[in-house]
Amino acid sequence: MSHIDEICDGIYRISTQAWGFPITLNQFLIAGELPALIHTGTFPLYPEVRKAVAEVINPAKLRYVVVPHFESDECGGMHRFVAEADGAELLCSEAGSLLNLSGWDYSGPVRGVRDGDVVELGRHRLRFLETPHVHHWDSMMIFEETTRSFFPADLFIQPEDQPPVVRENLGKEMCRLYREVGIFAAKEPVLQTVDRIEKIAPQWIHPMHGGSLPQEAVGGYIKALREEPFAYDGRLFGRALPTH
Ligand SMILES: [Fe+2]
Ligand SMILES: [Fe+2]
């Protein structure tokens, strides 16, 4: 079951509960002159996500499908979203394009972006940050300059079902989830990215799991990332693996 809410000017959160893990799964639609979808959801969720997009815009008018890294929840619907919309382009990091699309079965239009690249959507404007090894080698994040909205994919997530906007400090719960699941290999690349995000000072952070964080809520999460352990400690989805 997915629902769609406008979080701030033209930025819509499409949220799906109960997709097999105890976290929400969010995609973000930027509805403007050139509409963009930030991550797509998994392959089986495509019809639901498409239906939610269609409540706001004609999905055939999508201009960009943005994939911050290649995992099924971020990219599972990409082929169909790009195929339906004439002139739509897939945007991912240059590393992501090299690593995951060349030699794969994707033959649609793709643009690999680098740190600092900008894509104009009309009144919205996307600026890309390459954030390698924050969860994945090919990781990138997106800053929308007009609403000062930051899209960090799996950074700043919160466990369980969450409302569209979260003001509560769930920083410790976030770090506990990261340790149990084992999604970050090391803390350094994450903390370097956290420093960059703090300098950007976004008005909103829109994680792909949990709720969107208004600026005043972000500090608690940054503090938790700086103070709590969150990197891989030998557990993968809660299962202990040999460490030596
Ligand atoms: Fe991910
Ligand atoms: Fe994700």
PDB file of C-alpha atoms and ligand atoms in Angstrom:
ATOM      1  CA  MET A   1       0.000   0.000   0.000  1.00  0.00           C
ATOM      2  CA  SER A   2       1.592   3.274  -1.141  1.00  0.00           C
ATOM      3  CA  HIS A   3       0.555   6.827  -0.465  1.00  0.00           C
ATOM      4  CA  ILE A   4       1.798  10.159  -1.688  1.00  0.00           C
ATOM      5  CA  ASP A   5       2.228  13.427   0.231  1.00  0.00           C
ATOM      6  CA  GLU A   6       3.657  16.781  -0.761  1.00  0.00           C
ATOM      7  CA  ILE A   7       6.441  17.543   1.721  1.00  0.00           C
ATOM      8  CA  CYS A   8       7.519  20.932   0.400  1.00  0.00           C
ATOM      9  CA  ASP A   9       7.077  22.971  -2.774  1.00  0.00           C
ATOM     10  CA  GLY A  10       6.666  20.388  -5.572  1.00  0.00           C
ATOM     11  CA  ILE A  11       8.520  17.599  -3.707  1.00  0.00           C
ATOM     12  CA  TYR A  12       6.300  14.546  -3.139  1.00  0.00           C
ATOM     13  CA  ARG A  13       7.101  11.525  -0.987  1.00  0.00           C
ATOM     14  CA  ILE A  14       5.681   8.227  -2.260  1.00  0.00           C
ATOM     15  CA  SER A  15       5.824   5.860   0.677  1.00  0.00           C
ATOM     16  CA  THR A  16       5.213   2.115   0.769  1.00  0.00           C
ATOM     17  CA  GLN A  17       4.827   0.144   3.977  1.00  0.00           C
ATOM     18  CA  ALA A  18       5.151  -3.591   4.398  1.00  0.00           C
ATOM     19  CA  TRP A  19       7.466  -4.377   1.481  1.00  0.00           C
ATOM     20  CA  GLY A  20       9.195  -7.182   3.384  1.00  0.00           C
ATOM     21  CA  PHE A  21      11.385  -5.193   5.788  1.00  0.00           C
ATOM     22  CA  PRO A  22      10.428  -3.211   8.928  1.00  0.00           C
ATOM     23  CA  ILE A  23      11.063   0.146   7.238  1.00  0.00           C
ATOM     24  CA  THR A  24       9.117   2.302   4.822  1.00  0.00           C
ATOM     25  CA  LEU A  25      10.285   2.536   1.237  1.00  0.00           C
ATOM     26  CA  ASN A  26      10.131   6.050  -0.171  1.00  0.00           C
ATOM     27  CA  GLN A  27      10.527   7.481  -3.653  1.00  0.00           C
ATOM     28  CA  PHE A  28      10.454  11.215  -4.325  1.00  0.00           C
ATOM     29  CA  LEU A  29       8.784  12.939  -7.210  1.00  0.00           C
ATOM     30  CA  ILE A  30       9.915  16.452  -8.099  1.00  0.00           C
ATOM     31  CA  ALA A  31       6.946  17.798 -10.024  1.00  0.00           C
ATOM     32  CA  GLY A  32       7.881  20.789 -12.124  1.00  0.00           C
ATOM     33  CA  GLU A  33       8.491  21.762 -15.736  1.00  0.00           C
ATOM     34  CA  LEU A  34      10.846  18.760 -16.177  1.00  0.00           C
ATOM     35  CA  PRO A  35       9.676  16.194 -13.606  1.00  0.00           C
ATOM     36  CA  ALA A  36      12.187  13.901 -11.912  1.00  0.00           C
ATOM     37  CA  LEU A  37      11.784  10.730  -9.860  1.00  0.00           C
ATOM     38  CA  ILE A  38      14.441  10.156  -7.193  1.00  0.00           C
ATOM     39  CA  HIS A  39      14.855   6.361  -6.915  1.00  0.00           C
ATOM     40  CA  THR A  40      12.149   4.047  -8.239  1.00  0.00           C
ATOM     41  CA  GLY A  41      11.346   1.339  -5.679  1.00  0.00           C
ATOM     42  CA  THR A  42      11.738  -2.371  -6.310  1.00  0.00           C
ATOM     43  CA  PHE A  43      10.727  -4.221  -9.491  1.00  0.00           C
ATOM     44  CA  PRO A  44       7.455  -5.661  -8.018  1.00  0.00           C
ATOM     45  CA  LEU A  45       6.468  -2.275  -6.570  1.00  0.00           C
ATOM     46  CA  TYR A  46       6.621  -0.506  -9.931  1.00  0.00           C
ATOM     47  CA  PRO A  47       2.826  -0.550 -10.606  1.00  0.00           C
ATOM     48  CA  GLU A  48       2.117   0.981  -7.180  1.00  0.00           C
ATOM     49  CA  VAL A  49       4.796   3.625  -7.474  1.00  0.00           C
ATOM     50  CA  ARG A  50       3.660   4.473 -10.994  1.00  0.00           C
ATOM     51  CA  LYS A  51       0.073   4.829  -9.780  1.00  0.00           C
ATOM     52  CA  ALA A  52       1.189   7.252  -7.069  1.00  0.00           C
ATOM     53  CA  VAL A  53       3.237   9.282  -9.582  1.00  0.00           C
ATOM     54  CA  ALA A  54       0.126   9.398 -11.825  1.00  0.00           C
ATOM     55  CA  GLU A  55      -1.840  11.117  -9.030  1.00  0.00           C
ATOM     56  CA  VAL A  56       0.380  14.167  -9.582  1.00  0.00           C
ATOM     57  CA  ILE A  57       1.790  14.026 -13.130  1.00  0.00           C
ATOM     58  CA  ASN A  58       1.459  11.911 -16.246  1.00  0.00           C
ATOM     59  CA  PRO A  59       4.288   9.332 -15.836  1.00  0.00           C
ATOM     60  CA  ALA A  60       4.948   9.628 -19.585  1.00  0.00           C
ATOM     61  CA  LYS A  61       6.126  13.202 -18.859  1.00  0.00           C
ATOM     62  CA  LEU A  62       8.940  12.135 -16.519  1.00  0.00           C
ATOM     63  CA  ARG A  63      12.187  13.668 -17.769  1.00  0.00           C
ATOM     64  CA  TYR A  64      14.669  12.155 -15.319  1.00  0.00           C
ATOM     65  CA  VAL A  65      14.861   8.954 -13.313  1.00  0.00           C
ATOM     66  CA  VAL A  66      17.598   9.403 -10.725  1.00  0.00           C
ATOM     67  CA  VAL A  67      19.329   6.334  -9.256  1.00  0.00           C
ATOM     68  CA  PRO A  68      21.643   7.192  -6.327  1.00  0.00           C
ATOM     69  CA  HIS A  69      23.146   3.673  -6.263  1.00  0.00           C
ATOM     70  CA  PHE A  70      22.221   0.321  -7.741  1.00  0.00           C
ATOM     71  CA  GLU A  71      20.156  -1.835  -5.404  1.00  0.00           C
ATOM     72  CA  SER A  72      16.720  -3.188  -6.206  1.00  0.00           C
ATOM     73  CA  ASP A  73      14.866  -0.717  -3.982  1.00  0.00           C
ATOM     74  CA  GLU A  74      16.635   2.220  -5.649  1.00  0.00           C
ATOM     75  CA  CYS A  75      16.488   1.056  -9.263  1.00  0.00           C
ATOM     76  CA  GLY A  76      14.011  -1.844  -9.687  1.00  0.00           C
ATOM     77  CA  GLY A  77      11.534   0.247 -11.703  1.00  0.00           C
ATOM     78  CA  MET A  78      14.033   2.172 -13.832  1.00  0.00           C
ATOM     79  CA  HIS A  79      13.599   0.320 -17.124  1.00  0.00           C
ATOM     80  CA  ARG A  80       9.841   0.793 -17.183  1.00  0.00           C
ATOM     81  CA  PHE A  81       9.802   4.422 -16.023  1.00  0.00           C
ATOM     82  CA  VAL A  82      12.392   5.390 -18.650  1.00  0.00           C
ATOM     83  CA  ALA A  83      10.732   3.302 -21.374  1.00  0.00           C
ATOM     84  CA  GLU A  84       7.295   4.854 -20.847  1.00  0.00           C
ATOM     85  CA  ALA A  85       8.448   8.475 -21.001  1.00  0.00           C
ATOM     86  CA  ASP A  86       9.678   9.699 -24.375  1.00  0.00           C
ATOM     87  CA  GLY A  87      12.923  11.599 -23.861  1.00  0.00           C
ATOM     88  CA  ALA A  88      13.402  10.407 -20.284  1.00  0.00           C
ATOM     89  CA  GLU A  89      16.956   9.912 -19.150  1.00  0.00           C
ATOM     90  CA  LEU A  90      18.441   7.846 -16.350  1.00  0.00           C
ATOM     91  CA  LEU A  91      20.791   9.827 -14.105  1.00  0.00           C
ATOM     92  CA  CYS A  92      23.314   8.028 -11.919  1.00  0.00           C
ATOM     93  CA  SER A  93      26.904   8.614 -10.871  1.00  0.00           C
ATOM     94  CA  GLU A  94      29.536   8.187 -13.544  1.00  0.00           C
ATOM     95  CA  ALA A  95      30.950   5.327 -11.452  1.00  0.00           C
ATOM     96  CA  GLY A  96      27.481   3.764 -11.252  1.00  0.00           C
ATOM     97  CA  SER A  97      27.095   3.959 -15.002  1.00  0.00           C
ATOM     98  CA  LEU A  98      30.498   2.319 -15.570  1.00  0.00           C
ATOM     99  CA  LEU A  99      30.120  -0.326 -12.886  1.00  0.00           C
ATOM    100  CA  ASN A 100      26.485  -1.275 -13.169  1.00  0.00           C
ATOM    101  CA  LEU A 101      25.135  -0.353 -16.594  1.00  0.00           C
ATOM    102  CA  SER A 102      27.935  -1.034 -19.077  1.00  0.00           C
ATOM    103  CA  GLY A 103      27.917  -4.757 -19.716  1.00  0.00           C
ATOM    104  CA  TRP A 104      24.425  -5.069 -18.234  1.00  0.00           C
ATOM    105  CA  ASP A 105      21.082  -5.366 -19.995  1.00  0.00           C
ATOM    106  CA  TYR A 106      20.163  -1.682 -19.792  1.00  0.00           C
ATOM    107  CA  SER A 107      20.145  -0.004 -23.185  1.00  0.00           C
ATOM    108  CA  GLY A 108      18.112   3.126 -22.457  1.00  0.00           C
ATOM    109  CA  PRO A 109      19.464   6.661 -22.271  1.00  0.00           C
ATOM    110  CA  VAL A 110      21.791   7.265 -19.334  1.00  0.00           C
ATOM    111  CA  ARG A 111      23.938  10.113 -18.068  1.00  0.00           C
ATOM    112  CA  GLY A 112      26.668   9.507 -15.498  1.00  0.00           C
ATOM    113  CA  VAL A 113      27.166  12.621 -13.368  1.00  0.00           C
ATOM    114  CA  ARG A 114      30.130  13.873 -11.372  1.00  0.00           C
ATOM    115  CA  ASP A 115      30.393  15.842  -8.173  1.00  0.00           C
ATOM    116  CA  GLY A 116      29.184  19.401  -8.717  1.00  0.00           C
ATOM    117  CA  ASP A 117      27.232  18.674 -11.915  1.00  0.00           C
ATOM    118  CA  VAL A 118      23.912  20.492 -12.122  1.00  0.00           C
ATOM    119  CA  VAL A 119      20.684  19.573 -13.934  1.00  0.00           C
ATOM    120  CA  GLU A 120      18.018  22.252 -14.387  1.00  0.00           C
ATOM    121  CA  LEU A 121      14.410  21.092 -14.022  1.00  0.00           C
ATOM    122  CA  GLY A 122      12.812  24.528 -14.450  1.00  0.00           C
ATOM    123  CA  ARG A 123      12.098  26.060 -11.070  1.00  0.00           C
ATOM    124  CA  HIS A 124      13.939  23.168  -9.394  1.00  0.00           C
ATOM    125  CA  ARG A 125      17.635  22.539  -9.825  1.00  0.00           C
ATOM    126  CA  LEU A 126      19.535  19.349  -8.969  1.00  0.00           C
ATOM    127  CA  ARG A 127      23.161  19.394  -7.840  1.00  0.00           C
ATOM    128  CA  PHE A 128      24.955  16.078  -7.476  1.00  0.00           C
ATOM    129  CA  LEU A 129      27.451  14.929  -4.871  1.00  0.00           C
ATOM    130  CA  GLU A 130      29.618  11.878  -5.438  1.00  0.00           C
ATOM    131  CA  THR A 131      29.771  10.054  -2.095  1.00  0.00           C
ATOM    132  CA  PRO A 132      31.743   6.860  -2.819  1.00  0.00           C
ATOM    133  CA  HIS A 133      31.643   4.108  -0.238  1.00  0.00           C
ATOM    134  CA  VAL A 134      28.778   5.619   1.670  1.00  0.00           C
ATOM    135  CA  HIS A 135      27.023   2.257   1.547  1.00  0.00           C
ATOM    136  CA  HIS A 136      28.150   1.600  -2.060  1.00  0.00           C
ATOM    137  CA  TRP A 137      31.157   2.287  -4.303  1.00  0.00           C
ATOM    138  CA  ASP A 138      28.997   4.130  -6.827  1.00  0.00           C
ATOM    139  CA  SER A 139      26.998   6.166  -4.289  1.00  0.00           C
ATOM    140  CA  MET A 140      25.856   9.669  -5.075  1.00  0.00           C
ATOM    141  CA  MET A 141      23.441  12.049  -3.359  1.00  0.00           C
ATOM    142  CA  ILE A 142      21.304  14.871  -4.675  1.00  0.00           C
ATOM    143  CA  PHE A 143      20.670  18.418  -3.500  1.00  0.00           C
ATOM    144  CA  GLU A 144      17.688  20.322  -4.896  1.00  0.00           C
ATOM    145  CA  GLU A 145      18.661  23.962  -4.573  1.00  0.00           C
ATOM    146  CA  THR A 146      15.283  25.751  -4.771  1.00  0.00           C
ATOM    147  CA  THR A 147      13.654  23.956  -1.831  1.00  0.00           C
ATOM    148  CA  ARG A 148      17.087  23.213  -0.286  1.00  0.00           C
ATOM    149  CA  SER A 149      16.082  19.540  -0.209  1.00  0.00           C
ATOM    150  CA  PHE A 150      18.733  16.870   0.243  1.00  0.00           C
ATOM    151  CA  PHE A 151      18.234  13.287  -0.956  1.00  0.00           C
ATOM    152  CA  PRO A 152      20.722  11.018   0.884  1.00  0.00           C
ATOM    153  CA  ALA A 153      19.186   7.626  -0.110  1.00  0.00           C
ATOM    154  CA  ASP A 154      20.019   5.306   2.815  1.00  0.00           C
ATOM    155  CA  LEU A 155      21.694   7.843   5.103  1.00  0.00           C
ATOM    156  CA  PHE A 156      19.455   9.394   7.843  1.00  0.00           C
ATOM    157  CA  ILE A 157      16.962   6.518   7.686  1.00  0.00           C
ATOM    158  CA  GLN A 158      14.650   5.646  10.565  1.00  0.00           C
ATOM    159  CA  PRO A 159      13.282   2.211  11.382  1.00  0.00           C
ATOM    160  CA  GLU A 160       9.603   1.150  11.315  1.00  0.00           C
ATOM    161  CA  ASP A 161       6.670   3.002   9.753  1.00  0.00           C
ATOM    162  CA  GLN A 162       7.092   6.742   9.977  1.00  0.00           C
ATOM    163  CA  PRO A 163       4.863   9.683   9.053  1.00  0.00           C
ATOM    164  CA  PRO A 164       5.795  11.883   6.054  1.00  0.00           C
ATOM    165  CA  VAL A 165       7.587  14.341   8.357  1.00  0.00           C
ATOM    166  CA  VAL A 166       9.611  13.203  11.382  1.00  0.00           C
ATOM    167  CA  ARG A 167      10.703  15.701  14.050  1.00  0.00           C
ATOM    168  CA  GLU A 168      11.638  13.085  16.650  1.00  0.00           C
ATOM    169  CA  ASN A 169      15.309  12.310  17.237  1.00  0.00           C
ATOM    170  CA  LEU A 170      15.669   8.658  16.221  1.00  0.00           C
ATOM    171  CA  GLY A 171      19.434   8.975  15.705  1.00  0.00           C
ATOM    172  CA  LYS A 172      20.325   6.178  18.127  1.00  0.00           C
ATOM    173  CA  GLU A 173      17.724   3.862  16.599  1.00  0.00           C
ATOM    174  CA  MET A 174      19.153   4.694  13.152  1.00  0.00           C
ATOM    175  CA  CYS A 175      22.694   3.756  14.252  1.00  0.00           C
ATOM    176  CA  ARG A 176      21.449   0.556  15.894  1.00  0.00           C
ATOM    177  CA  LEU A 177      19.718  -0.439  12.666  1.00  0.00           C
ATOM    178  CA  TYR A 178      22.878   0.301  10.650  1.00  0.00           C
ATOM    179  CA  ARG A 179      24.963  -1.912  12.971  1.00  0.00           C
ATOM    180  CA  GLU A 180      22.476  -4.785  12.873  1.00  0.00           C
ATOM    181  CA  VAL A 181      22.022  -4.713   9.107  1.00  0.00           C
ATOM    182  CA  GLY A 182      25.654  -3.950   8.287  1.00  0.00           C
ATOM    183  CA  ILE A 183      25.088  -1.486   5.443  1.00  0.00           C
ATOM    184  CA  PHE A 184      28.137   0.792   5.940  1.00  0.00           C
ATOM    185  CA  ALA A 185      31.565  -0.832   5.675  1.00  0.00           C
ATOM    186  CA  ALA A 186      33.396   1.992   7.430  1.00  0.00           C
ATOM    187  CA  LYS A 187      32.603   5.214   9.234  1.00  0.00           C
ATOM    188  CA  GLU A 188      35.097   7.594   7.507  1.00  0.00           C
ATOM    189  CA  PRO A 189      33.339   8.051   4.133  1.00  0.00           C
ATOM    190  CA  VAL A 190      30.023   8.508   5.932  1.00  0.00           C
ATOM    191  CA  LEU A 191      31.366  11.112   8.360  1.00  0.00           C
ATOM    192  CA  GLN A 192      33.075  13.033   5.517  1.00  0.00           C
ATOM    193  CA  THR A 193      29.715  13.173   3.761  1.00  0.00           C
ATOM    194  CA  VAL A 194      27.976  14.238   6.967  1.00  0.00           C
ATOM    195  CA  ASP A 195      30.429  17.191   7.189  1.00  0.00           C
ATOM    196  CA  ARG A 196      29.561  18.173   3.618  1.00  0.00           C
ATOM    197  CA  ILE A 197      25.824  17.943   4.309  1.00  0.00           C
ATOM    198  CA  GLU A 198      26.176  20.056   7.433  1.00  0.00           C
ATOM    199  CA  LYS A 199      27.925  22.778   5.388  1.00  0.00           C
ATOM    200  CA  ILE A 200      25.171  22.700   2.763  1.00  0.00           C
ATOM    201  CA  ALA A 201      22.635  23.159   5.598  1.00  0.00           C
ATOM    202  CA  PRO A 202      19.605  21.726   3.788  1.00  0.00           C
ATOM    203  CA  GLN A 203      16.111  22.862   4.725  1.00  0.00           C
ATOM    204  CA  TRP A 204      14.926  19.275   4.346  1.00  0.00           C
ATOM    205  CA  ILE A 205      16.506  15.816   4.280  1.00  0.00           C
ATOM    206  CA  HIS A 206      14.434  13.197   2.465  1.00  0.00           C
ATOM    207  CA  PRO A 207      15.718   9.694   3.316  1.00  0.00           C
ATOM    208  CA  MET A 208      14.413   6.748   1.332  1.00  0.00           C
ATOM    209  CA  HIS A 209      13.415   4.877   4.486  1.00  0.00           C
ATOM    210  CA  GLY A 210      11.539   6.674   7.298  1.00  0.00           C
ATOM    211  CA  GLY A 211      10.158  10.204   7.184  1.00  0.00           C
ATOM    212  CA  SER A 212      11.531  13.491   5.844  1.00  0.00           C
ATOM    213  CA  LEU A 213      13.511  15.519   8.370  1.00  0.00           C
ATOM    214  CA  PRO A 214      13.042  19.298   8.614  1.00  0.00           C
ATOM    215  CA  GLN A 215      16.237  21.262   9.259  1.00  0.00           C
ATOM    216  CA  GLU A 216      15.674  21.558  13.013  1.00  0.00           C
ATOM    217  CA  ALA A 217      15.541  17.741  13.369  1.00  0.00           C
ATOM    218  CA  VAL A 218      18.749  17.015  11.445  1.00  0.00           C
ATOM    219  CA  GLY A 219      21.219  17.955  14.214  1.00  0.00           C
ATOM    220  CA  GLY A 220      20.195  15.013  16.419  1.00  0.00           C
ATOM    221  CA  TYR A 221      20.901  12.555  13.620  1.00  0.00           C
ATOM    222  CA  ILE A 222      24.269  14.131  12.774  1.00  0.00           C
ATOM    223  CA  LYS A 223      25.237  13.993  16.463  1.00  0.00           C
ATOM    224  CA  ALA A 224      24.293  10.302  16.628  1.00  0.00           C
ATOM    225  CA  LEU A 225      26.381   9.511  13.525  1.00  0.00           C
ATOM    226  CA  ARG A 226      29.379  11.282  15.096  1.00  0.00           C
ATOM    227  CA  GLU A 227      28.992   9.685  18.522  1.00  0.00           C
ATOM    228  CA  GLU A 228      27.444   6.234  18.064  1.00  0.00           C
ATOM    229  CA  PRO A 229      29.070   3.248  16.367  1.00  0.00           C
ATOM    230  CA  PHE A 230      27.250   2.440  13.128  1.00  0.00           C
ATOM    231  CA  ALA A 231      29.748   0.705  10.810  1.00  0.00           C
ATOM    232  CA  TYR A 232      29.890  -3.000  10.019  1.00  0.00           C
ATOM    233  CA  ASP A 233      30.661  -5.002  13.158  1.00  0.00           C
ATOM    234  CA  GLY A 234      30.443  -8.519  11.759  1.00  0.00           C
ATOM    235  CA  ARG A 235      26.647  -8.682  11.420  1.00  0.00           C
ATOM    236  CA  LEU A 236      24.772  -8.926   8.147  1.00  0.00           C
ATOM    237  CA  PHE A 237      20.988  -8.621   8.483  1.00  0.00           C
ATOM    238  CA  GLY A 238      21.471  -9.549  12.153  1.00  0.00           C
ATOM    239  CA  ARG A 239      23.455 -12.714  11.363  1.00  0.00           C
ATOM    240  CA  ALA A 240      26.939 -12.913  12.875  1.00  0.00           C
ATOM    241  CA  LEU A 241      29.711 -13.763  10.425  1.00  0.00           C
ATOM    242  CA  PRO A 242      33.245 -14.923  11.241  1.00  0.00           C
ATOM    243  CA  THR A 243      35.580 -11.922  11.612  1.00  0.00           C
ATOM    244  CA  HIS A 244      38.844 -13.877  11.740  1.00  0.00           C
TER     245      HIS A 244
HETATM  246 FE    FE B   1      20.588   1.124  -0.676  1.00  0.00          FE
HETATM  247 FE    FE B   2      17.398   2.023   0.098  1.00  0.00          FE
END
